Coordinates of C-alpha atoms in Angstrom, one line a residue:
M20 CA 8.1 37.0 122.3
L21 CA 10.6 35.3 120.2
R22 CA 14.3 36.2 120.1
A23 CA 17.0 34.2 118.3
Y24 CA 20.7 34.3 119.2
V25 CA 23.1 34.0 116.4
R26 CA 26.8 33.2 117.2
E27 CA 29.3 35.8 115.7
D28 CA 32.8 34.8 116.4
D29 CA 32.9 34.8 120.1
R30 CA 29.6 36.3 121.2
L31 CA 26.1 35.7 120.4
V32 CA 23.9 38.2 118.7
A33 CA 20.3 38.7 119.9
T34 CA 17.6 39.1 116.8
D35 CA 13.8 39.8 117.2
L36 CA 12.7 37.4 114.5
D37 CA 9.4 38.3 112.1
V38 CA 7.7 35.0 112.4
T39 CA 5.7 35.9 108.7
S40 CA 9.1 35.0 107.1
V41 CA 12.0 32.7 107.7
P42 CA 15.2 35.1 107.7
P43 CA 18.8 33.8 107.2
E44 CA 19.2 34.4 110.6
A45 CA 17.0 31.9 111.7
E46 CA 18.9 28.8 110.2
R47 CA 21.9 29.9 112.2
A48 CA 20.5 30.3 115.4
V49 CA 22.1 28.7 118.4
W50 CA 19.2 29.5 120.8
Y51 CA 15.5 30.4 120.4
N52 CA 14.3 31.9 123.2
L53 CA 10.5 32.2 123.8
T54 CA 8.7 34.4 126.1
N55 CA 4.7 33.9 126.4
P56 CA 5.0 33.0 122.9
T57 CA 1.9 33.5 120.7
K58 CA 0.5 30.5 118.3
A59 CA 2.4 32.0 115.2
E60 CA 5.7 32.1 117.2
D61 CA 5.2 28.1 118.2
Q62 CA 4.6 27.3 115.0
F63 CA 7.4 29.2 113.5
V64 CA 10.1 27.5 115.5
E65 CA 8.5 24.5 115.0
S66 CA 8.6 24.7 111.2
C67 CA 12.5 25.7 111.7
L68 CA 13.5 22.9 113.9
G69 CA 10.7 20.3 112.8
I70 CA 9.5 19.7 116.5
D71 CA 6.7 20.2 118.5
I72 CA 6.9 23.0 121.2
P73 CA 5.3 21.8 124.5
T74 CA 2.1 23.7 125.4
R75 CA 1.8 25.5 128.9
A76 CA -0.1 22.5 130.3
E77 CA 2.3 20.0 129.2
M78 CA 4.9 22.2 131.2
D79 CA 3.0 22.1 134.5
D80 CA 2.4 18.1 134.5
I81 CA 5.0 17.0 137.2
E82 CA 5.0 13.3 136.0
P83 CA 8.9 13.0 135.0
S84 CA 7.7 11.1 132.2
A85 CA 6.0 14.3 130.8
R86 CA 8.9 16.5 131.8
L87 CA 12.2 14.7 130.6
Y88 CA 11.4 12.7 127.3
S89 CA 13.2 12.3 123.7
E90 CA 10.8 12.5 120.5
D91 CA 11.8 13.2 116.8
G92 CA 15.6 13.5 117.5
A93 CA 15.2 15.8 120.3
E94 CA 15.6 16.0 124.0
F95 CA 12.4 17.6 125.9
M96 CA 13.7 18.6 129.3
T97 CA 11.4 20.7 131.6
I98 CA 12.6 22.5 135.2
T99 CA 10.6 24.6 138.0
A100 CA 12.4 27.6 138.6
L101 CA 11.7 30.7 140.8
S102 CA 10.3 34.3 139.6
N103 CA 9.9 37.2 141.7
A104 CA 12.3 35.9 144.2
D105 CA 13.2 39.3 145.5
T106 CA 9.4 40.3 146.2
E107 CA 7.3 39.3 149.1
E108 CA 5.4 37.0 146.6
P109 CA 8.0 34.6 145.2
Q110 CA 6.5 32.4 142.4
K111 CA 7.4 28.9 140.7
T112 CA 7.4 28.9 137.0
P113 CA 7.8 25.5 134.5
I114 CA 11.0 26.4 132.0
S115 CA 11.3 23.9 128.6
F116 CA 14.7 23.4 127.3
V117 CA 14.3 21.6 123.7
L118 CA 17.8 20.7 122.1
R119 CA 17.9 19.4 118.5
N120 CA 20.9 19.5 116.5
N121 CA 22.7 21.6 118.7
Q122 CA 20.0 24.0 118.8
L123 CA 18.1 24.8 122.2
V124 CA 14.7 26.1 122.3
T125 CA 13.6 27.7 125.6
V126 CA 9.8 28.3 126.5
R127 CA 8.8 30.2 129.5
Y128 CA 5.8 32.3 130.6
A129 CA 7.5 34.3 133.0
D130 CA 11.2 36.0 133.4
P131 CA 13.0 35.0 136.1
R132 CA 16.3 37.1 136.7
P133 CA 19.0 34.9 135.7
F134 CA 17.5 34.8 132.3
R135 CA 18.2 38.2 132.0
L136 CA 21.7 37.8 133.5
F137 CA 22.8 35.3 131.4
E138 CA 21.4 37.2 128.0
R139 CA 23.5 40.3 128.5
L140 CA 26.8 37.5 129.4
C141 CA 26.0 35.6 126.4
T142 CA 26.2 38.9 124.2
R143 CA 29.7 40.2 125.5
P144 CA 32.9 38.9 124.0
T145 CA 34.2 35.8 125.9
A146 CA 37.1 33.6 125.8
N147 CA 34.7 30.5 126.3
P148 CA 31.9 31.2 123.5
Y149 CA 28.4 29.5 123.6
T150 CA 29.1 27.6 120.5
S151 CA 26.1 25.2 120.8
G152 CA 22.6 25.1 122.0
E153 CA 24.1 22.6 124.5
K154 CA 26.8 25.1 126.1
V155 CA 23.7 28.1 126.3
M156 CA 21.1 25.6 128.3
L157 CA 24.5 24.9 130.6
G158 CA 25.1 28.4 131.0
L159 CA 21.2 28.8 131.7
L160 CA 21.6 26.3 134.3
E161 CA 24.5 27.7 136.1
A162 CA 22.9 31.0 136.2
I163 CA 19.8 29.6 137.9
I164 CA 21.9 27.5 140.2
D165 CA 24.1 30.4 141.2
R166 CA 21.1 32.6 141.6
L167 CA 19.1 29.9 143.9
A168 CA 22.7 29.9 145.8
Q169 CA 22.2 33.9 146.4
L170 CA 18.8 33.1 147.6
L171 CA 19.6 30.5 149.8
E172 CA 22.3 32.8 151.3
T173 CA 20.0 35.7 151.9
T174 CA 17.6 33.6 153.2
G175 CA 19.6 31.7 155.5
D176 CA 21.2 35.2 157.2
E177 CA 17.4 36.2 157.6
I178 CA 16.9 32.9 159.9
D179 CA 19.4 34.0 161.7
Q180 CA 18.1 37.3 162.3
I181 CA 14.9 35.7 162.9
S182 CA 16.4 33.0 165.4
R183 CA 18.3 36.4 167.6
E184 CA 14.8 37.7 167.6
V185 CA 12.9 35.0 168.8
F186 CA 15.7 34.2 171.5
R187 CA 16.6 37.3 172.6
N188 CA 13.7 39.2 172.6
K189 CA 13.8 41.4 176.1
T190 CA 10.4 43.0 175.8
R191 CA 8.6 42.8 179.0
N192 CA 4.8 43.8 177.9
V193 CA 3.0 40.5 177.1
T194 CA 1.0 41.9 174.4
R195 CA 3.4 43.6 172.4
K196 CA 5.6 40.4 172.5
A197 CA 2.9 38.3 171.8
R198 CA 2.4 40.5 168.8
D199 CA 6.2 40.3 167.8
L200 CA 6.1 36.6 167.9
Q201 CA 2.7 36.5 165.4
E202 CA 4.8 38.8 163.4
I203 CA 8.0 36.3 163.7
I204 CA 5.6 33.0 162.4
E205 CA 4.5 34.8 159.3
R206 CA 8.0 35.7 158.7
I207 CA 9.0 32.4 159.3
G208 CA 6.1 31.2 157.0
K209 CA 7.3 32.9 154.1
K210 CA 10.7 31.6 154.4
G211 CA 9.7 28.3 154.6
D212 CA 7.8 29.2 151.5
V213 CA 10.9 30.0 149.4
L214 CA 13.0 27.3 150.8
S215 CA 10.2 24.8 149.6
L216 CA 10.1 26.5 146.1
A217 CA 13.8 26.6 145.9
R218 CA 14.6 22.6 146.7
E219 CA 11.7 22.0 144.3
S220 CA 13.7 23.7 141.3
L221 CA 17.2 22.1 142.7
V222 CA 15.4 18.7 142.5
S223 CA 14.2 19.5 138.8
I224 CA 17.3 20.7 138.0
G225 CA 19.0 17.5 139.2
R226 CA 16.9 15.3 137.3
L227 CA 17.4 17.0 134.1
S228 CA 21.1 16.8 134.5
S229 CA 20.9 13.0 135.1
F230 CA 18.5 12.7 132.1
H231 CA 20.4 14.5 129.9
Q232 CA 23.4 12.6 130.6
T233 CA 22.5 9.7 129.0
S234 CA 22.6 11.2 125.7
D235 CA 25.0 10.1 122.9
R236 CA 25.4 12.5 120.4
G237 CA 27.9 14.6 119.2
D238 CA 31.9 14.4 119.0
P239 CA 32.9 12.2 122.2
R240 CA 35.6 14.7 123.5
M241 CA 33.1 17.5 123.5
L242 CA 30.4 14.7 125.1
K243 CA 33.0 14.4 127.7
E244 CA 33.7 18.0 128.8
L245 CA 30.0 18.6 128.6
R246 CA 29.0 15.8 130.8
Q247 CA 31.7 16.8 133.3
E248 CA 30.0 20.0 133.6
L249 CA 26.9 18.4 133.9
K250 CA 28.0 16.3 136.9
V251 CA 29.6 19.6 138.6
L252 CA 26.0 21.3 138.0
Q253 CA 24.3 18.3 139.5
R254 CA 26.9 18.1 142.4
D255 CA 26.1 21.9 143.1
A256 CA 22.3 21.4 142.7
A257 CA 22.7 18.3 145.2
A258 CA 24.7 20.5 147.7
L259 CA 22.3 23.3 147.7
S260 CA 19.3 21.2 148.1
D261 CA 21.1 19.4 151.3
H262 CA 21.9 23.2 152.6
A263 CA 18.0 24.1 151.6
A264 CA 16.9 21.0 153.8
F265 CA 19.5 22.1 156.7
L266 CA 17.7 25.7 156.8
N267 CA 14.1 24.0 156.5
T268 CA 14.8 22.2 159.6
K269 CA 16.1 25.4 161.3
I270 CA 13.0 27.0 160.1
N271 CA 11.1 24.0 161.9
F272 CA 12.8 24.5 164.7
L273 CA 12.1 28.4 164.9
L274 CA 8.4 27.5 164.5
D275 CA 8.3 24.9 167.4
A276 CA 10.3 27.6 169.5
T277 CA 8.1 30.5 168.6
L278 CA 4.7 28.5 169.3
G279 CA 6.6 27.2 172.3
L280 CA 7.0 30.9 173.6
I281 CA 3.7 32.2 172.9
N282 CA 2.3 29.3 174.9
L283 CA 4.8 30.2 177.7
E284 CA 3.3 33.8 177.7
Q285 CA -0.2 32.5 177.4
N286 CA 0.4 30.0 180.5
K287 CA 1.7 33.5 182.5
I288 CA -1.6 35.2 181.6
I289 CA -3.6 32.2 182.8
K290 CA -1.3 31.6 185.9
I291 CA -2.2 35.3 187.1
F292 CA -6.0 34.7 186.7
S293 CA -5.5 31.4 188.4
V294 CA -3.9 32.8 191.7
A295 CA -5.9 36.0 191.8
A296 CA -9.1 33.8 192.1
V297 CA -7.2 31.8 194.4
V298 CA -6.2 34.6 196.6
F299 CA -9.4 36.1 196.6
L300 CA -11.5 32.9 197.2
P301 CA -10.7 33.2 201.4
P302 CA -12.0 36.6 201.6
T303 CA -14.9 36.0 199.5
L304 CA -15.9 33.1 201.7
V305 CA -15.2 35.6 204.9
A306 CA -17.6 37.8 203.4
S307 CA -20.3 35.4 202.6
I308 CA -20.4 34.0 206.1
Y309 CA -20.9 37.6 207.6
G310 CA -23.5 37.9 205.0
M311 CA -25.8 35.5 206.4
N312 CA -28.7 36.5 207.9
F313 CA -29.1 34.4 211.1
D314 CA -30.3 35.7 214.3
F315 CA -27.5 34.3 216.3
M316 CA -24.3 36.0 215.1
P317 CA -22.1 37.6 218.0
E318 CA -19.9 39.6 215.9
L319 CA -22.8 41.8 214.4
H320 CA -22.9 43.7 217.9
W321 CA -19.2 43.8 218.4
T322 CA -17.8 47.4 218.0
V323 CA -14.7 46.0 216.4
G324 CA -16.9 43.5 214.5
Y325 CA -16.3 45.3 211.0
P326 CA -12.5 46.0 211.5
F327 CA -12.3 42.5 212.4
A328 CA -13.9 41.0 209.3
L329 CA -11.8 43.0 206.9
G330 CA -8.4 42.2 208.8
L331 CA -9.8 38.6 208.3
M332 CA -10.3 39.3 204.8
I333 CA -6.6 40.6 204.2
L334 CA -5.2 37.9 206.1
A335 CA -6.9 35.3 204.3
A336 CA -5.7 36.8 201.0
L337 CA -2.2 37.4 202.5
L338 CA -1.3 33.7 203.5
P339 CA -2.1 32.1 200.2
Y340 CA -0.1 34.7 198.5
L341 CA 2.9 34.5 201.2
F342 CA 2.6 30.5 200.5
F343 CA 2.6 30.4 196.4
K344 CA 5.4 33.1 196.9
R345 CA 7.7 30.8 199.1
K346 CA 7.0 27.8 196.7
G347 CA 8.2 29.8 193.8
W348 CA 5.2 29.7 192.1
L349 CA 5.0 33.3 191.1

């Protein structure tokens, strides 16, 4: 889908372009928004701006030289963004920003929430209108960073809830407790995936900001203002990246703690079997002795022989139990 945004007074107006012809709006467009573009849509934008639109394979390349470069008087910058962040399966997706002659082209193959929010924002009248493609790009980056900040805040609250469940689990049922801890490990794994994706996105935004600050185009006063906005975005991305690293450290701690608790529960079960084996070993020995087939065994002819053997077995089981109890091993 191709949608162009044309500036009218203090807002942008969205227009769905027909790629079979070049309408007047296309030349005045501030922002070309390509979503899952067809070949015809790519060729249309290329003819309007005189550039080559990056392909999906080129956008997926992780080499910095393939993601951040200048060509034919245009800047090509690709970041990693998150889509479906509110679902159980968040995904990362590349988004390319192409700047030329104060016109912006965005190429994406997903529909992240920040884009939808910014599209509604830029079409409203505002005191600080988006007069150029560069300002639109900064607005989009700010929306993406704000969204990542909300995601990290929500993830941090969920990690705190997991921490309370790990260290305040009062369940005495061993089987149920082990099942709860297993479920917690799965939740920890999901939060770890979200944090990894968020950090990757923030790092890519920081690289884009550093790369774009080296450009020397346009009015020096405007450049100074835009660079200041870029520095603010870069500081925000760095701060959020540090926060994501802190949450990731907490995730690793919770994972180690949960695995340690599972080992403790397993050790308790093994200890029960070990104690049972030791407790019943002496009675088994007594029973084995009196099960021998020897001709001379005086106890076989006792009237109290059977009660004596039973009492001896009970005593042999009770003494180890009391000894373990006194030592605090039970």
